[in-house]
Tab-separated table of C-alpha atoms in Angstrom:
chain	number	residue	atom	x	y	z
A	59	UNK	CA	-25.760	50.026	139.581
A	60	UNK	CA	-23.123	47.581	140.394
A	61	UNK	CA	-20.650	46.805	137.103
A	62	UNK	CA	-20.563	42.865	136.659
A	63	UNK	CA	-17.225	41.350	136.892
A	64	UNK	CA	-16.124	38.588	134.691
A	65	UNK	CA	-13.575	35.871	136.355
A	66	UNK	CA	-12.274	32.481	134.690
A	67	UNK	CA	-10.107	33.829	132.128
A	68	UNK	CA	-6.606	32.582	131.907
A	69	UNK	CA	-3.683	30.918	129.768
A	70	UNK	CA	-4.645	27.306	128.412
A	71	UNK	CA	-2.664	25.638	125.609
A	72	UNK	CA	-4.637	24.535	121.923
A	73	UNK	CA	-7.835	22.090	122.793
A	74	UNK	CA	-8.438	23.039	125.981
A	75	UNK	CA	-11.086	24.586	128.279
A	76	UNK	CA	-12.061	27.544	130.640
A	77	UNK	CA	-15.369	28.348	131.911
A	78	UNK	CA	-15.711	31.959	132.538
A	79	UNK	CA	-18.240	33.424	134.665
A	80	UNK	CA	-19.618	37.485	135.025
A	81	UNK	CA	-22.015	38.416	137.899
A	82	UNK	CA	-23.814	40.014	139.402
A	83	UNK	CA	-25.624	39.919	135.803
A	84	UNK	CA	-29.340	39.944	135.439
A	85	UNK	CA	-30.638	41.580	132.499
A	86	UNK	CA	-33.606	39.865	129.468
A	87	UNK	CA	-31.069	39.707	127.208
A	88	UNK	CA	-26.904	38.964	127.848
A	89	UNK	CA	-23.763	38.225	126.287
A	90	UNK	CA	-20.817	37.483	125.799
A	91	UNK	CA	-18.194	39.341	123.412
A	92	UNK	CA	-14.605	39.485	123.012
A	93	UNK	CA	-11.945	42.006	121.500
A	94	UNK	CA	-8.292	41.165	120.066
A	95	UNK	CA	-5.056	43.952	119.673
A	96	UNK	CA	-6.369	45.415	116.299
A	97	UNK	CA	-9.863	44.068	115.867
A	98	UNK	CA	-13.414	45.109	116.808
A	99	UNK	CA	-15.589	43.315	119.542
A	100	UNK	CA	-17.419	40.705	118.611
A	101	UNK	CA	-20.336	38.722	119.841
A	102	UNK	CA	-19.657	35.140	120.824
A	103	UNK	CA	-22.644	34.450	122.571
A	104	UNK	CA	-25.798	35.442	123.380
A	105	UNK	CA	-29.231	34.506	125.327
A	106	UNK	CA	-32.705	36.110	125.623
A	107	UNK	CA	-34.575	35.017	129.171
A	108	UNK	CA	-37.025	32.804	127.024
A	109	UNK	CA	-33.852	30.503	127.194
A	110	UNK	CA	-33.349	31.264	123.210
A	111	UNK	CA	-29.515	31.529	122.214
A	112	UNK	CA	-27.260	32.343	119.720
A	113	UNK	CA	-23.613	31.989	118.630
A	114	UNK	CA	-20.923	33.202	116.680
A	115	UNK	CA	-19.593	31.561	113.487
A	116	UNK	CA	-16.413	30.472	114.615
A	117	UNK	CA	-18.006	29.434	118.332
A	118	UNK	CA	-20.455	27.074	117.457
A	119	UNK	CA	-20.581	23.783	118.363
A	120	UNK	CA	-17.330	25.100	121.090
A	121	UNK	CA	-18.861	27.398	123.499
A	122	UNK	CA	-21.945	27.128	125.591
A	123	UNK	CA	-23.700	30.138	126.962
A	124	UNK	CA	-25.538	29.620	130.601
A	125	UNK	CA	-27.048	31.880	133.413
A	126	UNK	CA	-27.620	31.303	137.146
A	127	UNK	CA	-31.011	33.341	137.366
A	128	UNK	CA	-31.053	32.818	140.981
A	129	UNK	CA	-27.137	33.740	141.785
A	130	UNK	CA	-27.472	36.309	139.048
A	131	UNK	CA	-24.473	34.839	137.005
A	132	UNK	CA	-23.715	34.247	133.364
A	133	UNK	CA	-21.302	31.792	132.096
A	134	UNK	CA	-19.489	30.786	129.132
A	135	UNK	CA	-18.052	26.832	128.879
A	136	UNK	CA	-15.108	27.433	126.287
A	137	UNK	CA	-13.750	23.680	124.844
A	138	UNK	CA	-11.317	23.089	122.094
A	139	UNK	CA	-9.652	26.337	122.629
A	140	UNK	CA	-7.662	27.679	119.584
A	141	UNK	CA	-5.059	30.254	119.501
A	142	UNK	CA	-7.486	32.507	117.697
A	143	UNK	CA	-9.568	32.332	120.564
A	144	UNK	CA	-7.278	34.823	122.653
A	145	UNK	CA	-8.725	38.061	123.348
A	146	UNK	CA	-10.101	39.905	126.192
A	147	UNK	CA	-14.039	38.631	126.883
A	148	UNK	CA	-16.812	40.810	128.215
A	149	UNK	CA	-20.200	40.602	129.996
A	150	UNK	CA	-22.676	42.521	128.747
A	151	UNK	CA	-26.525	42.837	129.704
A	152	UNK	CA	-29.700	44.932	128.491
A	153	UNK	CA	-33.159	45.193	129.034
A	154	UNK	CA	-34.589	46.963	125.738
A	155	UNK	CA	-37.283	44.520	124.520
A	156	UNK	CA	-36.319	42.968	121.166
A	157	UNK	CA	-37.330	39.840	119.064
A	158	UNK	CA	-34.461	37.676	120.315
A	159	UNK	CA	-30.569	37.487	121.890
A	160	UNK	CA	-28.672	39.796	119.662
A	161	UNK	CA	-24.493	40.012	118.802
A	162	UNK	CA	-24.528	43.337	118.002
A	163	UNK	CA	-22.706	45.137	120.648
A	164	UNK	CA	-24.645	48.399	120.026
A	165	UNK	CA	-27.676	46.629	121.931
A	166	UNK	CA	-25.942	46.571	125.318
A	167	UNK	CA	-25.670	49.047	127.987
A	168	UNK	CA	-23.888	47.217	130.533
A	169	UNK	CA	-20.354	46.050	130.784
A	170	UNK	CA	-17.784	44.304	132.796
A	171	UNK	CA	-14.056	45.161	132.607
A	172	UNK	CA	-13.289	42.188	130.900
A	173	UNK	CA	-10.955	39.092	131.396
A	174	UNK	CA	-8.097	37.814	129.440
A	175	UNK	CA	-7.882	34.520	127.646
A	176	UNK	CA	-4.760	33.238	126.365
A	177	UNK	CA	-4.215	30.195	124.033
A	178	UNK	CA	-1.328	28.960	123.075
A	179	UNK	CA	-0.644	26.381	120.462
């Protein structure tokens, strides 16, 4: 199976935006996480193919989770960047049925490589 590859990441000062995209991705359930020097990966964002999603704490209301069903792409619109936003941001997809779009990274078995984001303030 093909790994996804995320693209879009980059360095963008305090209260901006990137849009970062991970393909070829087409799983029931996908996500988005993200890991900083000296911290475990977190969810960010997640969707279930009923369209259902789900965000982080410190996300919401920021960042908008989307897929491209048809290209077979997942996205991630990032506004009003902070510095604690920097971290390296993964893809990740899984087909287990569950209830709903889940953060927990445990309940993925695909991954990209990842892509750096940078804030500055």
């Amino acid at each position: 199976q093909v790994q996804p590859v995320e693209s879009g990441g980059g360095s963008v000062q305090a209260g901006g935006s990137l849009k970062l995209s991970c393909g070829p991705l087409d799983y029931p359930y996908m996500g988005w996480f993200r890991q900083s020097p000296g911290k475990e990966r977190e969810g960010v964002a997640a969707l279930a193919s009923a369209g259902r999603t789900i965000y982080g704490e410190s996300v919401k209301g920021r960042f908008t989770i989307s897929r491209d069903h048809a290209k077979k792409i997942l996205y991630l619109e990032m506004d009003s960047l902070n510095p604690e936003d920097t971290a390296i941001y993964y893809c990740a997809g899984d087909f287990r049925p569950r209830p709903g779009p889940t953060l927990n990274r445990d309940d993925y078995r695909a991954w990209g490589q990842g892509t750096q984001v940078t804030v500055s303030a």
